[in-house]
XYZ file of C-alpha atoms in Angstrom:
283
model
C -5.768 47.443 -3.887
C -6.447 43.826 -5.010
C -9.699 42.125 -5.576
C -9.849 38.516 -4.988
C -13.333 36.885 -5.787
C -14.063 33.727 -3.682
C -17.002 31.112 -3.446
C -19.735 32.602 -0.681
C -20.189 29.285 1.081
C -19.320 25.526 1.210
C -15.999 23.562 1.449
C -14.054 25.574 -0.857
C -15.281 28.892 1.140
C -14.108 27.550 4.262
C -10.468 26.391 2.945
C -10.153 29.474 0.981
C -10.881 31.895 4.243
C -8.624 29.541 6.376
C -5.549 29.831 3.767
C -6.227 33.852 4.096
C -6.257 33.706 7.737
C -3.267 31.583 7.702
C -1.341 33.926 5.276
C -1.943 36.844 8.094
C -4.712 38.471 5.901
C -7.231 39.712 8.245
C -11.015 40.379 7.220
C -13.815 41.814 9.046
C -16.657 39.130 9.692
C -19.704 40.552 7.827
C -23.070 38.724 7.222
C -24.807 39.205 3.864
C -21.900 41.297 2.600
C -20.607 40.761 -0.754
C -17.444 42.747 -0.786
C -14.834 42.868 2.396
C -11.699 44.889 2.722
C -8.675 43.312 4.569
C -7.480 45.515 7.800
C -3.981 44.941 7.260
C -3.117 43.941 3.728
C -3.956 45.879 0.186
C -6.671 43.114 -1.027
C -10.678 42.927 -0.599
C -12.615 39.952 -1.029
C -15.683 39.463 -3.544
C -17.957 36.719 -2.308
C -19.781 34.800 -5.583
C -21.286 31.832 -6.656
C -18.348 29.284 -7.676
C -19.500 29.358 -11.449
C -19.401 33.402 -11.564
C -15.670 33.342 -10.524
C -14.118 32.634 -13.801
C -16.018 35.175 -15.708
C -15.584 38.022 -13.200
C -11.791 37.533 -13.145
C -11.384 37.040 -16.798
C -13.516 40.487 -17.215
C -11.479 42.626 -14.645
C -14.606 42.623 -12.084
C -12.002 40.883 -9.882
C -8.251 40.656 -10.291
C -8.041 37.076 -8.659
C -10.266 34.259 -7.959
C -10.186 31.161 -6.133
C -12.011 28.392 -7.766
C -12.472 24.555 -8.310
C -10.387 23.511 -11.427
C -13.690 21.889 -12.749
C -15.515 25.223 -12.849
C -12.503 26.753 -14.445
C -12.461 23.986 -17.189
C -16.141 24.183 -17.606
C -16.339 28.018 -18.207
C -13.363 28.099 -20.455
C -12.830 31.866 -19.600
C -9.867 33.791 -20.663
C -8.105 33.853 -17.130
C -4.842 32.254 -16.437
C -3.826 29.871 -13.596
C -1.460 31.297 -11.415
C -1.122 28.813 -8.626
C -2.278 25.402 -7.856
C -3.813 25.595 -3.887
C -3.577 21.680 -3.227
C -7.001 21.553 -1.451
C -10.573 21.071 -1.952
C -9.658 18.161 -4.259
C -12.196 16.028 -5.922
C -12.942 14.255 -9.439
C -15.556 14.399 -12.207
C -16.603 11.191 -13.121
C -19.259 9.465 -15.397
C -21.068 6.944 -13.219
C -24.235 4.661 -13.988
C -26.482 2.199 -12.034
C -24.446 -0.302 -10.180
C -26.285 -3.335 -11.348
C -25.592 -2.881 -14.774
C -22.256 -4.383 -16.494
C -19.874 -1.554 -17.761
C -17.994 -2.827 -21.007
C -16.441 0.636 -21.617
C -16.990 4.058 -22.578
C -19.020 2.815 -25.881
C -21.713 2.205 -23.480
C -22.698 5.778 -23.123
C -23.330 5.973 -26.968
C -26.991 6.822 -27.620
C -27.471 7.018 -23.660
C -28.848 10.165 -21.680
C -26.575 11.561 -19.238
C -27.681 14.185 -16.402
C -24.966 16.584 -15.526
C -23.962 20.136 -14.484
C -20.646 20.158 -16.598
C -22.066 19.697 -20.077
C -19.009 21.397 -21.595
C -16.358 19.195 -20.034
C -18.579 15.937 -20.543
C -19.029 16.933 -24.200
C -15.402 17.432 -24.744
C -14.445 13.779 -23.272
C -17.252 12.060 -25.340
C -16.653 13.740 -28.752
C -12.659 12.874 -28.149
C -13.825 9.319 -27.968
C -16.379 9.197 -30.848
C -19.170 8.898 -28.522
C -22.725 10.385 -28.893
C -24.776 11.190 -26.142
C -27.790 12.771 -25.053
C -26.579 15.589 -22.413
C -29.185 16.609 -19.838
C -28.083 19.823 -18.049
C -29.199 19.387 -14.565
C -28.355 21.921 -11.436
C -28.517 20.517 -8.354
C -29.054 16.726 -7.189
C -27.578 15.150 -10.392
C -27.430 11.866 -8.865
C -31.087 10.963 -8.457
C -31.571 11.105 -12.077
C -30.964 7.807 -13.196
C -33.392 6.648 -10.223
C -36.289 8.808 -11.122
C -35.828 7.430 -14.906
C -34.429 11.133 -16.106
C -31.323 9.469 -17.567
C -29.494 6.717 -17.775
C -26.199 7.851 -16.346
C -24.823 10.830 -14.530
C -21.547 12.849 -14.902
C -20.780 14.777 -11.579
C -18.265 15.431 -8.921
C -17.394 12.584 -6.566
C -15.411 12.962 -3.538
C -15.732 10.040 -1.178
C -18.203 8.163 -3.662
C -20.778 7.835 -0.744
C -23.218 9.838 -2.602
C -23.246 7.446 -5.620
C -23.384 4.228 -3.088
C -26.617 5.660 -1.664
C -28.108 6.278 -5.022
C -27.043 2.772 -6.233
C -24.746 4.173 -8.852
C -20.902 3.121 -9.574
C -18.310 5.213 -10.581
C -16.913 4.080 -14.124
C -14.761 6.854 -15.826
C -12.729 9.512 -14.061
C -12.928 12.323 -16.696
C -10.520 14.930 -14.981
C -9.324 15.299 -11.197
C -9.839 18.663 -9.665
C -8.355 21.279 -7.056
C -9.006 24.660 -5.680
C -6.690 27.205 -8.186
C -5.801 30.813 -7.962
C -6.831 32.320 -11.320
C -5.937 35.913 -12.280
C -7.060 38.511 -14.902
C -4.325 38.847 -17.739
C -4.405 42.650 -17.548
C -3.264 43.447 -13.886
C -1.508 46.432 -13.495
C 2.267 46.468 -12.310
C 0.882 47.632 -8.966
C -1.499 44.973 -8.638
C 1.009 42.245 -9.668
C 3.376 43.601 -6.656
C 0.378 42.822 -4.207
C -0.033 39.375 -5.926
C 3.818 38.777 -5.603
C 3.436 39.542 -1.789
C 0.241 37.544 -1.635
C 2.209 34.375 -3.147
C 5.080 34.687 -0.712
C 2.914 34.287 1.793
C 0.623 31.294 0.574
C 3.697 29.659 -0.342
C 5.181 29.971 3.053
C 1.921 28.588 4.397
C 2.127 25.757 1.872
C 5.892 24.823 2.719
C 4.926 24.718 6.598
C 2.012 21.932 5.724
C 2.327 18.784 7.391
C 5.819 19.697 8.652
C 7.259 19.698 12.049
C 10.028 21.174 13.693
C 12.255 18.228 16.198
C 14.492 19.091 18.749
C 16.380 16.447 20.453
C 19.934 15.700 22.598
C 22.022 13.162 20.921
C 25.296 11.388 22.152
C 28.065 13.429 19.974
C 29.498 9.782 18.934
C 25.936 8.835 17.361
C 25.472 12.473 15.659
C 26.914 10.970 12.243
C 24.252 8.391 12.279
C 21.493 10.341 13.561
C 22.045 12.703 10.556
C 21.909 10.059 8.068
C 18.560 8.782 8.919
C 17.204 12.579 9.419
C 15.576 13.841 5.740
C 15.695 17.463 6.895
C 15.584 20.351 4.394
C 18.945 20.790 4.523
C 22.046 19.817 7.459
C 20.343 19.710 10.435
C 21.546 22.590 13.297
C 23.731 20.711 15.784
C 24.868 22.595 18.976
C 26.886 21.503 21.991
C 25.019 21.081 25.223
C 26.673 22.010 28.647
C 27.095 18.206 29.500
C 30.072 16.555 28.197
C 29.561 14.548 25.355
C 26.059 15.393 24.274
C 24.592 17.727 21.626
C 21.341 19.330 20.588
C 20.243 18.553 17.142
C 17.337 20.578 15.387
C 15.687 19.742 12.136
C 12.421 19.654 10.067
C 10.415 16.381 9.683
C 7.655 15.656 7.404
C 4.573 14.440 9.485
C 3.939 11.527 6.839
C 7.308 9.781 8.188
C 7.433 11.250 11.470
C 6.889 8.085 13.844
C 9.248 5.963 11.658
C 11.935 8.370 11.794
C 11.387 8.916 15.635
C 11.517 5.160 16.420
C 15.219 5.031 14.568
C 16.365 8.246 16.622
C 15.354 6.611 19.786
C 17.438 3.469 18.920
C 20.474 5.407 18.274
C 20.282 7.028 21.740
C 18.436 10.662 21.012
C 16.775 11.542 24.122
C 14.514 14.692 25.416
C 12.772 14.646 22.037
C 10.754 17.967 21.694
C 8.253 18.284 18.656
C 6.820 21.635 17.818
C 4.277 22.621 14.850
C 5.570 24.926 12.019
C 2.973 27.850 11.187
C 5.101 29.290 8.490
C 8.200 28.300 6.516
C 10.416 30.820 4.320
C 12.284 28.740 1.656
């Protein structure tokens, strides 16, 4: 049985549970339960505070953890990064009152900075020879300059709307963060086998992200031109149709270029274009 620690609430919790569901790991919903076992996969989920996850994995309380890179970097626990998951993206940035001109990072020298991430901030400032007074705050860091508690803040930024509402501006991006799958370095071979199966499922989900399966009817004399505009994974599948001079073309398209490519296909005579979502894709 593999134990994975995940955040108990918030956006990272929601996206983690969605990933597990898409990986066909069924969990019984249970309110106020710290440990939930899957009904169809040898894994159990331990719900913790996000800042407790790195230590729980490093000490073996959990075998795996899904945690923000910001928390992993802040705690500096002896756990290894197994996979970058690509969701819950944000950045850790320095911000200051928007009405003050920013000359560069030296502005922070001798200033008071409020943050929930003192380790990352201290490393960043020390590397640049800046000595600031760091005030550790949990909670609403962004209000600190407005109430006179600090001159600036160092905090998570997603859209930046919270900074704007507190009359702050982002001036230095210190690190970018995303969800990580981290692991205990002392896992048994049996647990590593379960982990490999879990990674196989997660990779299949990731490979299908933003992909569409496209089927179309095409005139045979235009097939070579149609293939030339298809950026599929490999060569598309071509099958003859009952109607003389026509064939069926099957391929996979990236959603980002979908409409651009569909327009080109129609111009080349493709008809009856059918677009289907892809749930999993095994590479």
